[in-house]
Tab-separated table of C-alpha atoms and ligand atoms in Angstrom:
chain	number	residue	atom	x	y	z
A	120	MET	CA	-1.908	37.206	-20.016
A	121	THR	CA	-2.657	37.349	-16.278
A	122	ALA	CA	-4.189	34.330	-14.574
A	123	SER	CA	-7.872	34.562	-13.589
A	124	GLU	CA	-8.516	34.732	-9.825
A	125	GLU	CA	-11.470	33.443	-7.827
A	126	HIS	CA	-12.160	33.184	-4.091
A	127	VAL	CA	-13.791	30.399	-2.051
A	128	GLN	CA	-13.678	29.560	1.649
A	129	VAL	CA	-12.123	26.106	1.085
A	130	GLY	CA	-10.055	25.171	-1.966
A	131	ILE	CA	-9.977	21.385	-2.404
A	132	ILE	CA	-7.293	19.613	-4.419
A	133	GLY	CA	-8.367	16.187	-5.691
A	134	ALA	CA	-11.666	14.523	-6.648
A	135	GLY	CA	-11.138	11.144	-4.989
A	136	PRO	CA	-13.432	10.061	-2.146
A	137	ALA	CA	-11.780	12.536	0.280
A	138	GLY	CA	-12.156	15.667	-1.872
A	139	LEU	CA	-15.624	14.803	-3.162
A	140	ILE	CA	-17.181	13.937	0.193
A	141	LEU	CA	-15.579	17.014	1.771
A	142	ALA	CA	-17.111	19.249	-0.926
A	143	HIS	CA	-20.455	17.528	-0.415
A	144	LEU	CA	-20.403	18.103	3.368
A	145	LEU	CA	-19.233	21.713	3.041
A	146	GLN	CA	-21.952	22.456	0.516
A	147	ARG	CA	-24.522	21.097	2.987
A	148	ALA	CA	-23.144	23.402	5.689
A	149	GLY	CA	-23.230	26.452	3.397
A	150	ILE	CA	-19.436	26.793	3.121
A	151	THR	CA	-18.167	27.748	-0.331
A	152	CYS	CA	-15.609	25.448	-1.900
A	153	LYS	CA	-14.148	24.359	-5.209
A	154	ILE	CA	-12.470	21.109	-6.252
A	155	LEU	CA	-9.529	21.136	-8.662
A	156	GLU	CA	-8.838	17.697	-10.182
A	157	SER	CA	-6.064	16.951	-12.641
A	158	ARG	CA	-7.786	13.965	-14.305
A	159	SER	CA	-10.938	13.815	-16.424
A	160	ARG	CA	-14.337	12.988	-14.947
A	161	GLN	CA	-14.341	9.706	-16.858
A	162	TYR	CA	-10.948	8.695	-15.468
A	163	CYS	CA	-12.044	9.404	-11.892
A	164	GLU	CA	-15.283	7.479	-12.344
A	165	GLU	CA	-13.757	4.431	-13.989
A	166	ARG	CA	-10.676	3.911	-11.844
A	167	VAL	CA	-11.110	0.534	-10.070
A	168	ARG	CA	-10.081	0.915	-6.433
A	169	ALA	CA	-11.312	-0.216	-3.032
A	170	GLY	CA	-14.714	-1.812	-2.462
A	171	VAL	CA	-15.518	-2.231	1.236
A	172	LEU	CA	-17.538	0.400	3.133
A	173	GLU	CA	-17.565	0.343	6.911
A	174	GLN	CA	-20.925	0.828	8.617
A	175	GLY	CA	-19.855	4.354	9.652
A	176	THR	CA	-19.118	5.293	6.033
A	177	VAL	CA	-22.474	3.878	4.903
A	178	ASP	CA	-24.204	5.873	7.660
A	179	VAL	CA	-22.541	9.144	6.585
A	180	LEU	CA	-23.440	8.657	2.919
A	181	THR	CA	-27.014	7.705	3.833
A	182	ALA	CA	-27.558	10.557	6.312
A	183	THR	CA	-26.320	13.148	3.820
A	184	GLY	CA	-28.412	12.050	0.859
A	185	LEU	CA	-25.748	10.147	-1.089
A	186	GLY	CA	-26.961	6.661	-0.226
A	187	GLU	CA	-29.741	5.942	-2.692
A	188	ARG	CA	-27.853	3.865	-5.260
A	189	MET	CA	-25.642	2.345	-2.562
A	190	ARG	CA	-28.734	1.084	-0.717
A	191	ARG	CA	-30.030	-0.436	-3.943
A	192	ASP	CA	-26.816	-1.882	-5.438
A	193	GLY	CA	-24.508	-2.279	-2.432
A	194	ILE	CA	-24.230	-5.781	-1.005
A	195	VAL	CA	-24.312	-6.108	2.783
A	196	HIS	CA	-21.873	-8.712	4.134
A	197	ARG	CA	-22.488	-9.738	7.708
A	198	GLY	CA	-19.159	-11.544	7.948
A	199	THR	CA	-16.114	-12.781	6.112
A	200	THR	CA	-14.106	-15.989	5.740
A	201	LEU	CA	-10.515	-16.640	6.779
A	202	ARG	CA	-9.069	-19.628	4.972
A	203	PHE	CA	-5.801	-21.425	5.713
A	204	ASP	CA	-4.462	-24.991	5.607
A	205	GLY	CA	-7.215	-25.735	3.092
A	206	ALA	CA	-10.041	-25.022	5.575
A	207	SER	CA	-12.484	-22.110	5.908
A	208	HIS	CA	-13.374	-20.297	9.140
A	209	HIS	CA	-16.283	-17.866	9.320
A	210	VAL	CA	-15.977	-14.507	11.089
A	211	ASP	CA	-19.498	-13.345	11.898
A	212	PHE	CA	-19.294	-9.539	12.184
A	213	GLU	CA	-22.984	-9.127	13.093
A	214	ASP	CA	-22.828	-11.645	15.867
A	215	LEU	CA	-19.485	-10.368	17.212
A	216	THR	CA	-20.061	-6.607	16.880
A	217	GLY	CA	-23.659	-5.970	15.839
A	218	ARG	CA	-22.374	-4.258	12.702
A	219	ALA	CA	-21.736	-5.231	9.078
A	220	ILE	CA	-19.888	-3.954	5.994
A	221	THR	CA	-21.179	-3.084	2.527
A	222	ILE	CA	-19.581	-3.976	-0.776
A	223	TYR	CA	-19.885	-0.953	-3.030
A	224	GLY	CA	-16.979	0.085	-5.261
A	225	GLN	CA	-15.075	3.297	-4.677
A	226	ALA	CA	-15.818	4.171	-8.315
A	227	GLU	CA	-19.558	4.064	-7.493
A	228	VAL	CA	-19.119	6.342	-4.448
A	229	VAL	CA	-17.166	8.706	-6.706
A	230	LYS	CA	-19.864	8.641	-9.444
A	231	ASP	CA	-22.652	9.333	-6.925
A	232	ALA	CA	-20.744	12.227	-5.351
A	233	ILE	CA	-19.785	13.853	-8.681
A	234	ALA	CA	-23.370	13.640	-10.005
A	235	HIS	CA	-24.699	15.160	-6.782
A	236	LEU	CA	-22.118	17.978	-6.722
A	237	ILE	CA	-23.001	18.875	-10.303
A	238	ASP	CA	-26.698	18.888	-9.316
A	239	VAL	CA	-26.116	21.298	-6.438
A	240	GLU	CA	-23.911	23.504	-8.615
A	241	VAL	CA	-20.557	22.738	-7.024
A	242	PRO	CA	-19.093	20.945	-10.052
A	243	PRO	CA	-15.519	19.688	-9.644
A	244	GLN	CA	-13.186	21.370	-12.097
A	245	PHE	CA	-11.637	18.442	-13.964
A	246	GLU	CA	-8.445	18.476	-16.018
A	247	THR	CA	-7.087	21.241	-13.800
A	248	THR	CA	-3.812	20.539	-12.052
A	249	ALA	CA	-2.792	22.375	-8.899
A	250	VAL	CA	0.864	23.243	-9.438
A	251	ALA	CA	1.685	25.356	-6.383
A	252	ILE	CA	0.216	26.339	-3.031
A	253	GLU	CA	1.472	29.659	-1.721
A	254	ASP	CA	1.070	31.872	1.360
A	255	LEU	CA	0.233	28.875	3.571
A	256	GLU	CA	0.837	30.893	6.667
A	257	ALA	CA	-0.866	34.122	5.550
A	258	ASP	CA	-4.585	35.002	5.949
A	259	ARG	CA	-5.427	33.736	2.490
A	260	VAL	CA	-3.812	30.881	0.651
A	261	LEU	CA	-3.246	30.843	-3.092
A	262	ILE	CA	-3.564	27.728	-5.244
A	263	ARG	CA	-2.011	28.117	-8.676
A	264	SER	CA	-3.340	25.726	-11.272
A	265	THR	CA	-3.099	24.912	-14.959
A	266	ASN	CA	-6.015	23.827	-17.158
A	267	ALA	CA	-5.879	21.215	-19.912
A	268	ASP	CA	-5.412	23.962	-22.544
A	269	GLY	CA	-2.413	25.345	-20.657
A	270	THR	CA	-4.121	28.428	-19.220
A	271	ALA	CA	-3.272	29.377	-15.659
A	272	ALA	CA	-5.795	30.136	-12.907
A	273	ASN	CA	-5.479	31.252	-9.294
A	274	LEU	CA	-7.785	30.200	-6.498
A	275	ARG	CA	-7.650	32.266	-3.298
A	276	CYS	CA	-9.046	30.513	-0.276
A	277	ASP	CA	-9.255	30.819	3.471
A	278	PHE	CA	-8.125	27.199	3.736
A	279	VAL	CA	-6.815	24.463	1.436
A	280	ALA	CA	-7.767	20.805	1.777
A	281	GLY	CA	-5.056	18.609	0.263
A	282	CYS	CA	-7.107	15.592	-0.864
A	283	ASP	CA	-4.761	14.823	-3.737
A	284	GLY	CA	-3.599	11.326	-2.845
A	285	PHE	CA	-0.168	9.949	-2.128
A	286	HIS	CA	1.499	11.520	-5.205
A	287	GLY	CA	-0.185	14.938	-4.958
A	288	VAL	CA	1.307	18.409	-4.470
A	289	ALA	CA	-0.243	19.340	-1.126
A	290	ARG	CA	2.005	17.330	1.206
A	291	LYS	CA	5.047	18.524	-0.768
A	292	ALA	CA	4.019	22.156	-0.221
A	293	ILE	CA	4.673	21.747	3.517
A	294	PRO	CA	8.276	22.532	4.528
A	295	ALA	CA	10.016	19.163	4.996
A	296	GLY	CA	11.182	20.045	8.503
A	297	ALA	CA	7.576	20.525	9.646
A	298	LEU	CA	6.549	16.898	9.008
A	299	SER	CA	7.523	13.537	10.455
A	300	THR	CA	7.098	10.514	8.218
A	301	PHE	CA	6.449	6.942	9.356
A	302	GLU	CA	6.739	4.284	6.710
A	303	ARG	CA	6.979	0.548	6.006
A	304	GLU	CA	7.276	-1.145	2.616
A	305	TYR	CA	6.239	-4.787	2.310
A	306	PRO	CA	8.214	-7.314	0.249
A	307	PHE	CA	5.181	-8.104	-1.933
A	308	ALA	CA	2.339	-6.512	-3.913
A	309	TRP	CA	-1.163	-7.552	-5.070
A	310	LEU	CA	-2.014	-8.558	-8.603
A	311	GLY	CA	-5.700	-7.637	-8.915
A	312	ILE	CA	-8.292	-8.646	-11.487
A	313	LEU	CA	-11.842	-7.609	-12.271
A	314	ALA	CA	-13.651	-10.488	-13.989
A	315	GLU	CA	-17.067	-11.204	-15.438
A	316	ALA	CA	-17.753	-14.171	-13.206
A	317	PRO	CA	-19.826	-14.729	-10.057
A	318	PRO	CA	-17.653	-14.752	-6.902
A	319	PRO	CA	-16.932	-18.183	-5.370
A	320	HIS	CA	-18.755	-17.355	-2.125
A	321	HIS	CA	-21.420	-14.906	-0.907
A	322	GLU	CA	-18.826	-13.184	1.326
A	323	LEU	CA	-15.132	-12.289	0.920
A	324	ILE	CA	-12.500	-14.986	1.415
A	325	TYR	CA	-9.101	-13.994	2.841
A	326	CYS	CA	-6.936	-16.967	1.973
A	327	SER	CA	-3.464	-17.687	3.343
A	328	SER	CA	-1.629	-20.473	1.533
A	329	GLU	CA	1.865	-21.849	1.086
A	330	ARG	CA	1.801	-20.316	-2.409
A	331	GLY	CA	1.029	-16.866	-0.997
A	332	PHE	CA	-2.056	-14.854	-0.039
A	333	ALA	CA	-5.184	-14.558	-2.196
A	334	LEU	CA	-8.353	-12.529	-1.708
A	335	PHE	CA	-11.673	-13.371	-3.332
A	336	SER	CA	-13.970	-10.368	-3.481
A	337	CYS	CA	-16.661	-8.973	-5.749
A	338	ARG	CA	-18.320	-5.829	-6.994
A	339	THR	CA	-21.717	-7.250	-7.961
A	340	PRO	CA	-23.182	-10.784	-7.948
A	341	ALA	CA	-21.837	-11.155	-11.508
A	342	LEU	CA	-18.478	-9.326	-11.173
A	343	SER	CA	-15.548	-10.774	-9.236
A	344	ARG	CA	-12.605	-8.805	-7.878
A	345	HIS	CA	-9.749	-11.107	-6.890
A	346	TYR	CA	-6.155	-10.538	-5.800
A	347	LEU	CA	-2.975	-12.620	-5.658
A	348	GLN	CA	0.070	-11.828	-3.555
A	349	CYS	CA	2.894	-11.271	-6.056
A	350	SER	CA	6.334	-9.719	-6.091
A	351	PRO	CA	6.528	-5.878	-5.933
A	352	ASP	CA	8.107	-5.746	-9.398
A	353	GLU	CA	5.802	-8.380	-10.922
A	354	ASP	CA	5.746	-8.285	-14.717
A	355	LEU	CA	2.064	-8.481	-15.731
A	356	SER	CA	3.011	-9.621	-19.226
A	357	GLU	CA	4.072	-12.939	-17.683
A	358	TRP	CA	0.560	-13.560	-16.395
A	359	SER	CA	-1.809	-14.982	-19.012
A	360	HIS	CA	-5.455	-14.990	-17.907
A	361	GLU	CA	-5.262	-18.767	-17.638
A	362	ARG	CA	-2.227	-18.564	-15.348
A	363	ILE	CA	-4.037	-16.059	-13.108
A	364	TRP	CA	-7.094	-18.332	-12.754
A	365	ASP	CA	-4.889	-21.405	-12.176
A	366	GLU	CA	-2.989	-19.631	-9.423
A	367	LEU	CA	-6.168	-18.320	-7.754
A	368	GLU	CA	-7.553	-21.861	-7.841
A	369	ALA	CA	-4.358	-23.371	-6.432
A	370	ARG	CA	-4.370	-20.936	-3.483
A	371	LEU	CA	-8.053	-21.570	-2.765
A	372	ALA	CA	-7.684	-25.370	-2.941
A	373	GLY	CA	-8.563	-27.753	-0.087
A	374	GLU	CA	-11.264	-30.090	1.063
A	375	ASP	CA	-14.147	-27.642	1.432
A	376	ALA	CA	-12.915	-25.217	-1.262
A	377	PRO	CA	-15.766	-23.348	-2.938
A	378	ARG	CA	-15.831	-23.614	-6.714
A	379	LEU	CA	-13.935	-20.791	-8.408
A	380	ARG	CA	-15.954	-19.559	-11.362
A	381	ARG	CA	-13.824	-18.329	-14.275
A	382	GLY	CA	-14.843	-15.675	-16.779
A	383	PRO	CA	-13.438	-12.947	-19.019
A	384	ILE	CA	-10.913	-10.752	-17.171
A	385	LEU	CA	-11.783	-7.099	-17.798
A	386	GLN	CA	-8.870	-5.453	-15.945
A	387	THR	CA	-5.591	-6.370	-14.305
A	388	GLY	CA	-3.231	-4.269	-12.202
A	389	VAL	CA	-0.504	-4.464	-9.568
A	390	THR	CA	-0.999	-2.607	-6.256
A	391	PRO	CA	2.087	-1.912	-4.134
A	392	MET	CA	1.792	-2.533	-0.385
A	393	ARG	CA	2.855	0.259	1.885
A	394	SER	CA	2.133	1.691	5.319
A	395	PHE	CA	2.732	5.437	5.485
A	396	VAL	CA	1.726	8.283	7.834
A	397	VAL	CA	2.740	11.940	8.060
A	398	GLU	CA	2.398	13.923	11.237
A	399	PRO	CA	0.921	16.409	11.715
A	400	MET	CA	-1.787	16.362	9.045
A	401	ASN	CA	-1.855	20.156	8.734
A	402	HIS	CA	0.419	23.130	8.342
A	403	GLY	CA	-0.739	26.748	8.457
A	404	ARG	CA	-3.946	26.911	6.448
A	405	LEU	CA	-3.368	23.612	4.627
A	406	PHE	CA	-5.083	20.433	5.860
A	407	LEU	CA	-4.245	17.004	4.431
A	408	ALA	CA	-6.891	14.282	4.190
A	409	GLY	CA	-6.979	10.705	2.874
A	410	ASP	CA	-4.100	9.154	0.946
A	411	ALA	CA	-2.272	12.516	0.914
A	412	ALA	CA	-1.581	11.947	4.615
A	413	HIS	CA	-1.609	8.179	5.064
A	414	ILE	CA	-1.545	4.900	3.185
A	415	VAL	CA	-2.525	1.478	4.511
A	416	PRO	CA	-1.911	-1.857	2.813
A	417	PRO	CA	-5.294	-2.932	1.377
A	418	THR	CA	-5.614	-6.112	3.484
A	419	GLY	CA	-7.788	-4.409	6.105
A	420	ALA	CA	-9.941	-2.565	3.504
A	421	LYS	CA	-9.430	0.711	5.376
A	422	GLY	CA	-8.151	3.206	2.725
A	423	MET	CA	-11.410	4.729	1.522
A	424	ASN	CA	-13.015	4.577	4.975
A	425	LEU	CA	-10.123	6.485	6.534
A	426	ALA	CA	-10.281	9.106	3.774
A	427	ILE	CA	-13.981	9.655	4.510
A	428	ALA	CA	-13.424	9.699	8.287
A	429	ASP	CA	-10.786	12.434	7.823
A	430	VAL	CA	-13.094	14.681	5.838
A	431	VAL	CA	-16.000	14.227	8.255
A	432	THR	CA	-13.652	15.529	10.981
A	433	LEU	CA	-12.380	18.309	8.719
A	434	ALA	CA	-15.859	19.415	7.610
A	435	ASN	CA	-16.920	19.585	11.273
A	436	ALA	CA	-13.871	21.701	12.050
A	437	PHE	CA	-14.563	24.093	9.145
A	438	ALA	CA	-18.214	24.389	10.220
A	439	GLN	CA	-17.116	25.298	13.754
A	440	PHE	CA	-14.725	27.885	12.346
A	441	PHE	CA	-17.000	29.531	9.795
A	442	HIS	CA	-20.249	29.290	11.743
A	443	GLY	CA	-19.119	29.261	15.349
A	444	GLY	CA	-15.955	31.352	15.095
A	445	SER	CA	-13.914	28.692	16.906
A	446	ARG	CA	-10.520	27.462	15.712
A	447	LEU	CA	-10.333	24.716	18.305
A	448	ALA	CA	-11.474	21.819	16.094
A	449	LEU	CA	-9.111	22.927	13.315
A	450	GLU	CA	-6.270	23.014	15.813
A	451	THR	CA	-7.048	19.485	17.013
A	452	TYR	CA	-7.870	18.114	13.523
A	453	SER	CA	-4.585	16.268	13.099
A	454	GLU	CA	-4.586	14.806	16.603
A	455	THR	CA	-8.203	13.644	16.253
A	456	CYS	CA	-7.612	11.993	12.864
A	457	LEU	CA	-4.296	10.399	13.796
A	458	LYS	CA	-5.920	8.355	16.569
A	459	ARG	CA	-8.159	6.585	14.054
A	460	VAL	CA	-5.380	6.511	11.440
A	461	TRP	CA	-2.968	4.678	13.749
A	462	ARG	CA	-5.667	2.222	14.795
A	463	ALA	CA	-6.244	1.444	11.122
A	464	GLU	CA	-2.498	1.319	10.445
A	465	ARG	CA	-2.075	-1.220	13.216
A	466	PHE	CA	-4.972	-3.366	12.002
A	467	SER	CA	-3.899	-3.253	8.324
A	468	TRP	CA	-0.313	-4.140	9.244
A	469	TRP	CA	-1.563	-6.977	11.452
A	470	MET	CA	-3.922	-8.450	8.833
A	471	THR	CA	-1.142	-8.180	6.257
A	472	SER	CA	1.384	-9.883	8.553
A	473	LEU	CA	-1.085	-12.583	9.535
A	474	LEU	CA	-2.062	-13.638	6.031
A	475	HIS	CA	0.864	-13.120	3.643
A	476	ARG	CA	3.851	-15.301	2.970
A	477	PHE	CA	6.941	-13.264	3.823
A	478	PRO	CA	9.792	-14.449	1.587
A	479	GLU	CA	12.411	-13.766	4.280
A	480	ALA	CA	10.502	-15.358	7.192
A	481	THR	CA	12.465	-17.854	9.278
A	482	PRO	CA	10.936	-21.267	10.099
A	483	PHE	CA	10.359	-19.938	13.636
A	484	GLU	CA	8.393	-16.943	12.288
A	485	ARG	CA	6.320	-19.223	10.023
A	486	ARG	CA	5.336	-21.364	13.024
A	487	LEU	CA	4.351	-18.216	14.945
A	488	GLN	CA	2.208	-17.066	12.022
A	489	ALA	CA	0.467	-20.465	11.871
A	490	ALA	CA	-0.099	-20.394	15.646
A	491	GLU	CA	-1.615	-16.930	15.413
A	492	LEU	CA	-4.030	-17.970	12.655
A	493	GLU	CA	-5.112	-20.964	14.721
A	494	TYR	CA	-5.562	-18.768	17.778
A	495	VAL	CA	-7.612	-16.118	15.973
A	496	VAL	CA	-10.186	-18.588	14.663
A	497	SER	CA	-10.420	-20.551	17.903
A	498	SER	CA	-10.902	-17.642	20.309
A	499	ARG	CA	-14.092	-15.580	20.430
A	500	ALA	CA	-12.073	-12.751	22.016
A	501	ALA	CA	-9.574	-12.736	19.137
A	502	LEU	CA	-12.347	-12.972	16.526
A	503	THR	CA	-14.176	-10.085	18.204
A	504	SER	CA	-11.026	-7.987	18.086
A	505	LEU	CA	-10.605	-8.685	14.361
A	506	ALA	CA	-14.288	-8.040	13.640
A	507	GLU	CA	-14.338	-4.801	15.672
A	508	SER	CA	-11.431	-3.378	13.690
A	509	TYR	CA	-12.788	-4.626	10.364
A	510	VAL	CA	-16.225	-3.016	10.734
A	511	GLY	CA	-14.546	0.136	12.092
A	512	PRO	CA	-15.450	2.622	14.841
A	513	PRO	CA	-18.547	4.824	14.364
A	514	LEU	CA	-18.188	8.232	12.695
A	515	ASP	CA	-19.390	11.389	14.380
A	516	LEU	CA	-21.301	13.313	11.730
A	517	GLY	CA	-21.978	16.812	13.024
A	518	GLU	CA	-25.401	18.434	13.031
A	519	PRO	CA	-24.672	21.035	10.273
A	520	PHE	CA	-24.483	18.274	7.676
A	521	LEU	CA	-27.793	16.651	8.562
A	522	SER	CA	-29.909	19.691	7.743
A	523	PRO	CA	-28.481	21.283	4.601
A	524	GLY	CA	-28.253	25.041	4.366
A	525	ARG	CA	-29.464	25.576	7.956
A	526	LEU	CA	-26.347	27.472	8.947
A	527	ARG	CA	-26.009	29.449	5.754
A	528	ASP	CA	-27.075	32.779	7.328
A	529	VAL	CA	-25.376	32.423	10.664
A	530	SER	CA	-21.863	33.601	9.822
B	833	APR	N1	-3.991	18.714	-8.857
B	833	APR	C1	-5.273	18.260	-8.905
B	833	APR	N2	-5.613	16.994	-8.597
B	833	APR	C2	-4.651	16.153	-8.210
B	833	APR	C3	-3.292	16.550	-8.124
B	833	APR	C4	-2.985	17.894	-8.474
B	833	APR	N3	-1.725	18.348	-8.424
B	833	APR	N4	-2.545	15.490	-7.715
B	833	APR	C5	-3.403	14.459	-7.549
B	833	APR	N5	-4.669	14.850	-7.851
B	833	APR	C6	-5.904	14.033	-7.788
B	833	APR	C7	-5.748	12.630	-8.373
B	833	APR	O1	-5.911	12.645	-9.787
B	833	APR	C8	-6.878	11.883	-7.677
B	833	APR	O2	-8.075	11.897	-8.426
B	833	APR	O3	-6.232	13.781	-6.455
B	833	APR	C9	-7.091	12.655	-6.373
B	833	APR	C10	-6.743	11.836	-5.150
B	833	APR	O4	-7.697	10.813	-5.010
B	833	APR	P1	-7.386	9.397	-4.337
B	833	APR	O5	-6.057	8.915	-4.769
B	833	APR	O6	-8.570	8.537	-4.602
B	833	APR	O7	-7.234	9.741	-2.790
B	833	APR	P2	-8.316	9.916	-1.636
B	833	APR	O8	-9.469	10.752	-2.053
B	833	APR	O9	-7.523	10.282	-0.448
B	833	APR	O10	-8.928	8.459	-1.432
B	833	APR	C11	-8.241	7.431	-0.809
B	833	APR	O11	-8.160	5.993	-2.658
B	833	APR	O12	-6.058	5.022	-3.001
B	833	APR	C12	-7.380	4.791	-2.725
B	833	APR	O13	-7.682	2.867	-1.551
B	833	APR	C13	-7.408	4.215	-1.399
B	833	APR	O14	-9.612	4.088	-0.962
B	833	APR	C14	-8.505	4.911	-0.737
B	833	APR	C15	-8.764	6.165	-1.401
B	834	PHB	C1	-11.833	-5.215	-2.905
B	834	PHB	O1	-12.942	-5.747	-3.105
B	834	PHB	O2	-11.275	-4.533	-3.789
B	834	PHB	C2	-11.156	-5.408	-1.603
B	834	PHB	C3	-11.844	-6.054	-0.582
B	834	PHB	C4	-11.211	-6.240	0.637
B	834	PHB	C5	-9.919	-5.816	0.813
B	834	PHB	C6	-9.243	-5.166	-0.208
B	834	PHB	C7	-9.855	-4.965	-1.424
B	834	PHB	O3	-9.300	-6.043	1.995
């Protein structure tokens, strides 16, 4: 039996934030596209991932009609707390930068985008795995895929967007010699929980302690999301729920410690910590976006925001190509994205280094870390630098995406 064949302008692999928001923007600009996603819709919608949206991300979702539920259910945080030596220090983002962040889970962004894409008749094709990308350097690329029932399908496209995460096929389809890889592994991971309990504070608490780092976050006023620094090969079976709460409490402890509210733990998981970048982010007609091209450790809350920044740049470049006949923005896509990526890599590495306990650190390095923490909270300049990176730079959303369908007849 021969595989079916279909044609779109942009074939998108992956229905995470990168692939979904790209499809949404392209649809608004009248560019045909199709998402292939190996997992089920339910899996994509229920996966618990990041939770912090930069102001720029919020603005993009709002301006393109995806912000309704986020405006209602998202929680605006105008600052955060750094806690060390048993004392809390407030970082006031609004005061320092004029901007804020919004707590709204990645799973919610994903749900909103999928529902909208189905509404506008660009439904992601779930349970369809891209297995090969061919003819990357020809006029039309071919994505070969397999459906859940084992049938094969071919998607011909003018361009492919590899939005398939760190373990996807897109990056691997690029000849190894064409890419440079930059990588750092950290000697720890995060043990994360989602719990039915109100968070200890109305904003996030980044807590550095002798016992290791802990982060106190939330998803809603009744749902906590907390993390503990643990070893990269941590065995979850050794962590009873009681032990997790005891350890969170021990790391939060100190004179002005807020009360940690315990409740049923709904989910646990271990997240590895890695910094990773490939350069360039494109090859021939294949463009990588999001985790397929770069990973940051979660300490700076940058992963989802970077993925969305990439696809805003990519959608602009496709609009210029299909509607303006110019390749320039596609040719500079990688260079444009990598500037923001490396800024986020630096910030995420710095936050991680500042707050975690490094098992191999010498006494000298520990003193330096303590001095840096003290400096950050005592200097308005240092606090402003932290706040500026945390809230993120603005995103340049191009005109084609603000007025949907306007450019449909131009090409
Ligand atoms: N074929 C089809 N789909 C694939 C394939 C494949 N061969 N390989 C991977 N995928 C899908 C995965 O199932 C996943 O749903 O690609 C999607 C990639 O999504 P994400 O991992 O969420 O990546 P991205 O959209 O770049 O978002 C980055 O995710 O890891 C978090 O915190 C990180 O917030 C950041 C965000
Ligand atoms: C989260 O709520 O999941 C979260 C918040 C801030 C981070 C990382 C994760 O830095």
